[in-house]
PDB file of C-alpha atoms in Angstrom:
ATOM      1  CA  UNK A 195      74.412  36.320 -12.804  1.00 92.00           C
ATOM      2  CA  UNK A 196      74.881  40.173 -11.871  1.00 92.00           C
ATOM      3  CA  UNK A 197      75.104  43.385 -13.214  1.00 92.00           C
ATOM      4  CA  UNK A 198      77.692  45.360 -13.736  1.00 93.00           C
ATOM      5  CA  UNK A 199      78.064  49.298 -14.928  1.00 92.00           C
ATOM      6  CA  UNK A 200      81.131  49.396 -17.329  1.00 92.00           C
ATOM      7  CA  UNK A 201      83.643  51.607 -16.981  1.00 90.00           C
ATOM      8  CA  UNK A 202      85.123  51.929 -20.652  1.00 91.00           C
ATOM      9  CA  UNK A 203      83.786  50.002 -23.780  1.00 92.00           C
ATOM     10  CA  UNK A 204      84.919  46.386 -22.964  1.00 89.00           C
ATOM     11  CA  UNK A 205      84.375  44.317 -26.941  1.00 90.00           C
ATOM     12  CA  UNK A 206      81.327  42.496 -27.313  1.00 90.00           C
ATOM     13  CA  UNK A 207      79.914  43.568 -24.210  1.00 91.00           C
ATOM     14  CA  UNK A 208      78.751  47.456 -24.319  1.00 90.00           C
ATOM     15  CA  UNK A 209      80.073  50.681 -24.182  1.00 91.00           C
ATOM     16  CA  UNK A 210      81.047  53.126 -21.484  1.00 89.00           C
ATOM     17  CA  UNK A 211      77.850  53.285 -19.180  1.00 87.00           C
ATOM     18  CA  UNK A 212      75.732  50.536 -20.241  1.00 90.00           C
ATOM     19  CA  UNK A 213      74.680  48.317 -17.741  1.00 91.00           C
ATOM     20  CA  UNK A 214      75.374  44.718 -18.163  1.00 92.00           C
ATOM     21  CA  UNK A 215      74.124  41.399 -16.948  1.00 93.00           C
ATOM     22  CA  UNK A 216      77.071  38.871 -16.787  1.00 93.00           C
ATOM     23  CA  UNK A 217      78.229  35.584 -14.905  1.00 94.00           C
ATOM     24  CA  UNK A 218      78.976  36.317 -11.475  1.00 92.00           C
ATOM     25  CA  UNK A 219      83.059  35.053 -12.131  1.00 94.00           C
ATOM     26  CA  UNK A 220      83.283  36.775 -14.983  1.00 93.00           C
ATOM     27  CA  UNK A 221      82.496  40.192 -13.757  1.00 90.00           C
ATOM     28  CA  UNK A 222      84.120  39.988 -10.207  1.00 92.00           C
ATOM     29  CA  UNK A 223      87.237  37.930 -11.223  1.00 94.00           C
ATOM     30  CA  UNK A 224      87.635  39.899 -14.145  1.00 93.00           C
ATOM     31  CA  UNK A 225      85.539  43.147 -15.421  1.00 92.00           C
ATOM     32  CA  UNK A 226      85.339  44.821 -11.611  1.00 93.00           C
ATOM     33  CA  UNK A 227      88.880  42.774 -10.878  1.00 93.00           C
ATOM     34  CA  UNK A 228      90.655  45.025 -14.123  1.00 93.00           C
ATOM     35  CA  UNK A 229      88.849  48.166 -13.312  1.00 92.00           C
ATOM     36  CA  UNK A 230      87.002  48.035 -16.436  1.00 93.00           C
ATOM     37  CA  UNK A 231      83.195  47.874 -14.480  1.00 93.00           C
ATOM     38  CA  UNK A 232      81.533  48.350 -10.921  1.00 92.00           C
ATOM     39  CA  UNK A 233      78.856  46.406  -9.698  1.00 91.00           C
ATOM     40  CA  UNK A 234      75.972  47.908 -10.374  1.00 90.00           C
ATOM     41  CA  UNK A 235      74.702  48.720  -6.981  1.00 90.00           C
ATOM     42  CA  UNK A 236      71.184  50.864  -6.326  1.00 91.00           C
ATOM     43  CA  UNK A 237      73.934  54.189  -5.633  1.00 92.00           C
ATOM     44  CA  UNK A 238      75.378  53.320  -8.515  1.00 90.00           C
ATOM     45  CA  UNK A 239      72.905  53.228 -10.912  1.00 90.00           C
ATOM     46  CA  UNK A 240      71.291  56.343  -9.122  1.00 93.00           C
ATOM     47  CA  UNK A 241      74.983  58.434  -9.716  1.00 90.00           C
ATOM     48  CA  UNK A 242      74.787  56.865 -13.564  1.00 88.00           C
ATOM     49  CA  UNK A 243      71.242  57.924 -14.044  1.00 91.00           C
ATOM     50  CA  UNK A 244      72.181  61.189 -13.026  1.00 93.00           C
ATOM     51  CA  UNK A 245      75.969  61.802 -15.010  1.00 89.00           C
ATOM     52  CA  UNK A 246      73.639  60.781 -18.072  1.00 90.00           C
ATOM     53  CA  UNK A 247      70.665  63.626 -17.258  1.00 94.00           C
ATOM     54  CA  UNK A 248      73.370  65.964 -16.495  1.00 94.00           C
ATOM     55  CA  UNK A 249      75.285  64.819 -20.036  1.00 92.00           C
ATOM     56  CA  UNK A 250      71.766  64.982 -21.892  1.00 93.00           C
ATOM     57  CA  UNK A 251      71.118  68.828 -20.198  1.00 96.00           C
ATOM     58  CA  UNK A 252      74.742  69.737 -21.762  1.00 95.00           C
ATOM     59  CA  UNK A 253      74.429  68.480 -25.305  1.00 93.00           C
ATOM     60  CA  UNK A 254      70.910  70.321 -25.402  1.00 94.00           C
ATOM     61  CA  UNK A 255      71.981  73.314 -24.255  1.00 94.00           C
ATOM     62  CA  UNK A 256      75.115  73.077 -27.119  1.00 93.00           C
ATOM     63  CA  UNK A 257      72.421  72.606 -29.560  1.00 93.00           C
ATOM     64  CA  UNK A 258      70.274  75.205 -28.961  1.00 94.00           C
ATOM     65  CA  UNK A 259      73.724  77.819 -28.563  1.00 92.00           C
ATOM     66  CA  UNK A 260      74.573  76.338 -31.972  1.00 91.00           C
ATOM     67  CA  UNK A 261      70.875  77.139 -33.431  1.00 93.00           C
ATOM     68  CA  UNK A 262      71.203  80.703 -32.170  1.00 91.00           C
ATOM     69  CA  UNK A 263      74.808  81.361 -33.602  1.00 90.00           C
ATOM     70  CA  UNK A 264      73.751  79.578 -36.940  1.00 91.00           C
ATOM     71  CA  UNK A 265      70.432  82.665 -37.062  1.00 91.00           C
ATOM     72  CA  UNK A 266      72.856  84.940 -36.213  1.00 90.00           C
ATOM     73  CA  UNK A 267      75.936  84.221 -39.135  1.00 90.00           C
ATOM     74  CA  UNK A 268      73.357  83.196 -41.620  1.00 89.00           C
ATOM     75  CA  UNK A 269      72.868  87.447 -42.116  1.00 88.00           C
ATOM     76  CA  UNK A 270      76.335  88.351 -41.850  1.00 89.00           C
ATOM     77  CA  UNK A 271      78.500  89.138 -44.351  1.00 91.00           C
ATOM     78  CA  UNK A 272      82.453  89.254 -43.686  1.00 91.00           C
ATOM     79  CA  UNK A 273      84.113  91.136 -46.317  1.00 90.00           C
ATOM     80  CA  UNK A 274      87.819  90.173 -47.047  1.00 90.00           C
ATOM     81  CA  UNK A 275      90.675  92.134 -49.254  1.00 89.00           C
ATOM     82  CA  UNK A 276      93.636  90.540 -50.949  1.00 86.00           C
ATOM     83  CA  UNK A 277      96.086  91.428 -53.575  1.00 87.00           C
ATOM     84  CA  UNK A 278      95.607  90.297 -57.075  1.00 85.00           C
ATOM     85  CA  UNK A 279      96.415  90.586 -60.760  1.00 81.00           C
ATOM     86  CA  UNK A 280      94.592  91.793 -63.645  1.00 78.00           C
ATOM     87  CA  UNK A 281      92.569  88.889 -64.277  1.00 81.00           C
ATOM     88  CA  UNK A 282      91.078  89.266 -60.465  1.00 79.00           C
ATOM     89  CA  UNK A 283      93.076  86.355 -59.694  1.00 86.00           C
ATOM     90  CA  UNK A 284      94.401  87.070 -55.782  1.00 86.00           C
ATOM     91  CA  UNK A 285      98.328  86.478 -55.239  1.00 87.00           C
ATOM     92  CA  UNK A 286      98.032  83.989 -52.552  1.00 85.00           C
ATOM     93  CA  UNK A 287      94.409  82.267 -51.167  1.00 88.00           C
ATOM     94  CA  UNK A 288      91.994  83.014 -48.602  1.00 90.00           C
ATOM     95  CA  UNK A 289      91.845  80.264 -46.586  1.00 90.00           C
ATOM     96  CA  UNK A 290      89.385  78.680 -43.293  1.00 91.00           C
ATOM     97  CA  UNK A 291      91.974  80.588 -41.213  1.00 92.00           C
ATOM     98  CA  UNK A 292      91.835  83.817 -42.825  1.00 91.00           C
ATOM     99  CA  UNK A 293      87.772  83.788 -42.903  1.00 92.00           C
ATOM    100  CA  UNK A 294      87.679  82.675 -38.891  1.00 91.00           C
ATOM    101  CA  UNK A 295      90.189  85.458 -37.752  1.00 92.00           C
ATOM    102  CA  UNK A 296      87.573  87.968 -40.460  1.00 90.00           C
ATOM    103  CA  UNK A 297      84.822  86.905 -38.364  1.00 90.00           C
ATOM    104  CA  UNK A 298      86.319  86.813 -34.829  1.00 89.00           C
ATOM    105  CA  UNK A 299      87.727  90.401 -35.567  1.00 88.00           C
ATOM    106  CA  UNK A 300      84.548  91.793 -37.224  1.00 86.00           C
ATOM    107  CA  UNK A 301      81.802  90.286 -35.813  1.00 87.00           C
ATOM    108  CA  UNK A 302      83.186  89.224 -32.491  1.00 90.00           C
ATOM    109  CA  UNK A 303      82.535  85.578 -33.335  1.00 89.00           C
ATOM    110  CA  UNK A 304      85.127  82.651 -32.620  1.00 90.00           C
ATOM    111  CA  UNK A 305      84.699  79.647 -34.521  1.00 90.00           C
ATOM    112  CA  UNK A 306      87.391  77.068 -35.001  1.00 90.00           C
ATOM    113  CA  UNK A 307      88.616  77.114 -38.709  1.00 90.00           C
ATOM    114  CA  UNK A 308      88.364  73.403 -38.587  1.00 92.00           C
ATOM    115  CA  UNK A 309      84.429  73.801 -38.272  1.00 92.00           C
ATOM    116  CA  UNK A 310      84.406  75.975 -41.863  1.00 91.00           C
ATOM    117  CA  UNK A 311      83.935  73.972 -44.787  1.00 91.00           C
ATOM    118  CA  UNK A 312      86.260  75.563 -47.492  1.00 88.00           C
ATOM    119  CA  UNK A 313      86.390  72.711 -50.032  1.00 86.00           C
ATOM    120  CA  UNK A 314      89.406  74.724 -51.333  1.00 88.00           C
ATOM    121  CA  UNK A 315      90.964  78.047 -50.800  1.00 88.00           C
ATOM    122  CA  UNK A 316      89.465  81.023 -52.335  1.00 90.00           C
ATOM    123  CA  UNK A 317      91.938  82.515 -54.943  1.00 89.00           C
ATOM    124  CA  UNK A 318      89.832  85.217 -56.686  1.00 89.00           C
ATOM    125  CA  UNK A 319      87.986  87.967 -56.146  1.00 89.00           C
ATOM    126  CA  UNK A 320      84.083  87.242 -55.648  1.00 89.00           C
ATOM    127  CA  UNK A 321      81.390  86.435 -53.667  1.00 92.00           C
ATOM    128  CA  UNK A 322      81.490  82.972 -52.104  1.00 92.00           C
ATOM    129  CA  UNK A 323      78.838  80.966 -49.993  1.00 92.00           C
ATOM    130  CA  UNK A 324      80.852  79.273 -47.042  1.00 92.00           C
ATOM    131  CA  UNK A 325      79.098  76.315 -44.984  1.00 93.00           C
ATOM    132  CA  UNK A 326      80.328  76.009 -41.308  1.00 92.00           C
ATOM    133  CA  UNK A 327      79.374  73.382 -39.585  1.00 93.00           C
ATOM    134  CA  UNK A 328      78.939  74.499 -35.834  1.00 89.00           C
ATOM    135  CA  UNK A 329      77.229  71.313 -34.729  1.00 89.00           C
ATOM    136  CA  UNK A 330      76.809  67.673 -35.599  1.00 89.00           C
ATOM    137  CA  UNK A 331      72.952  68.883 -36.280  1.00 89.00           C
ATOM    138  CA  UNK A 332      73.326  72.071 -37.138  1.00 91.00           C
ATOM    139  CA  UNK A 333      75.041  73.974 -40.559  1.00 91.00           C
ATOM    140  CA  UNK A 334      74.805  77.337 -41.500  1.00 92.00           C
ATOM    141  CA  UNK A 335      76.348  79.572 -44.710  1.00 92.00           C
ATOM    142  CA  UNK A 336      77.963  82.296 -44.276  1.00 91.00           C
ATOM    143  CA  UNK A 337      78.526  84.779 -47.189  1.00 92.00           C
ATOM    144  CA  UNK A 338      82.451  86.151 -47.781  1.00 91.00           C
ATOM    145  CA  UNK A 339      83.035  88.786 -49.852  1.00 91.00           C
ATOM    146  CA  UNK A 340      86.980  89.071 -51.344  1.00 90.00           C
ATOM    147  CA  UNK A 341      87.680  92.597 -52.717  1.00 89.00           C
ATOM    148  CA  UNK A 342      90.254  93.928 -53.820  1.00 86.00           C
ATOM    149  CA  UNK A 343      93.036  95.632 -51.684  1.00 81.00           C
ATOM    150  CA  UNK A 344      92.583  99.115 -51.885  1.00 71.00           C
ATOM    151  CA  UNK A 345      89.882  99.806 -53.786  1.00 62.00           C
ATOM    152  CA  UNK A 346      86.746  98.700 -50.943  1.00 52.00           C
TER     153      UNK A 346
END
């Protein structure tokens, strides 16, 4: 037996990273043989040991800049105008795009449109909580106003 440090996910075996005990043919002949694992040797595991710390440090630090940013639009209010009828009814939508460009332009925040959760496009005038979704742990609302065009 040895142990190997895979490369990419190899099926029914582990995923990139994991370390693996396997029969000795089986990883040389094949999984270090293919380029799909090393051998996990003691510099190996020490490098490993340290791309995951370093990995770990990142996705912390993401979290806590998403935290922040979610305090921070939670009390902001981005105020959009569009034409519309009588009825308040807006010729055309407001859409994810429209309310990221509002609060890149405004605000001075950049958030991929993807990341706002518009279940559909705004087509009147109103007030209208908006959840983003800036992290895979952390959501926030952000409140757009749609007035009219030309009246404020």
């Amino acid at each position: 037996m040895m142990k190997v440090i895979l490369l990419t996910e190899v099926k029914k075996l582990g995923k990139k990273g994991d370390v693996v005990e396997v029969a000795e043919g089986y990883g040389r002949n094949y999984l270090i043989a293919k380029g799909l694992a090393v051998e996990a040797t003691e510099g190996k595991l020490k490098e490993l040991k340290e791309q995951k710390e370093a990995r770990d440090r990142r996705k912390e630090k993401e979290l806590m800049e998403a935290r922040a940013l979610a305090e921070k639009i939670k009390s902001i209010e981005v105020v959009l105008y569009g034409k519309c009828g009588e009825n308040g009814k807006l010729f055309g939508a407001i859409t994810s795009k429209d309310i990221a460009d509002a609060l890149e332009g405004a605000h001075k925040i950049k958030i991929d449109k993807r990341k706002i959760e518009l279940k559909e496009n705004i087509k009147a005038l109103g007030v209208y909580p908006v959840d983003i979704k800036l992290h895979p742990e952390v959501s926030t609302r952000l409140k757009v106003v749609v007035k009219e065009e030309g009246r404020g």
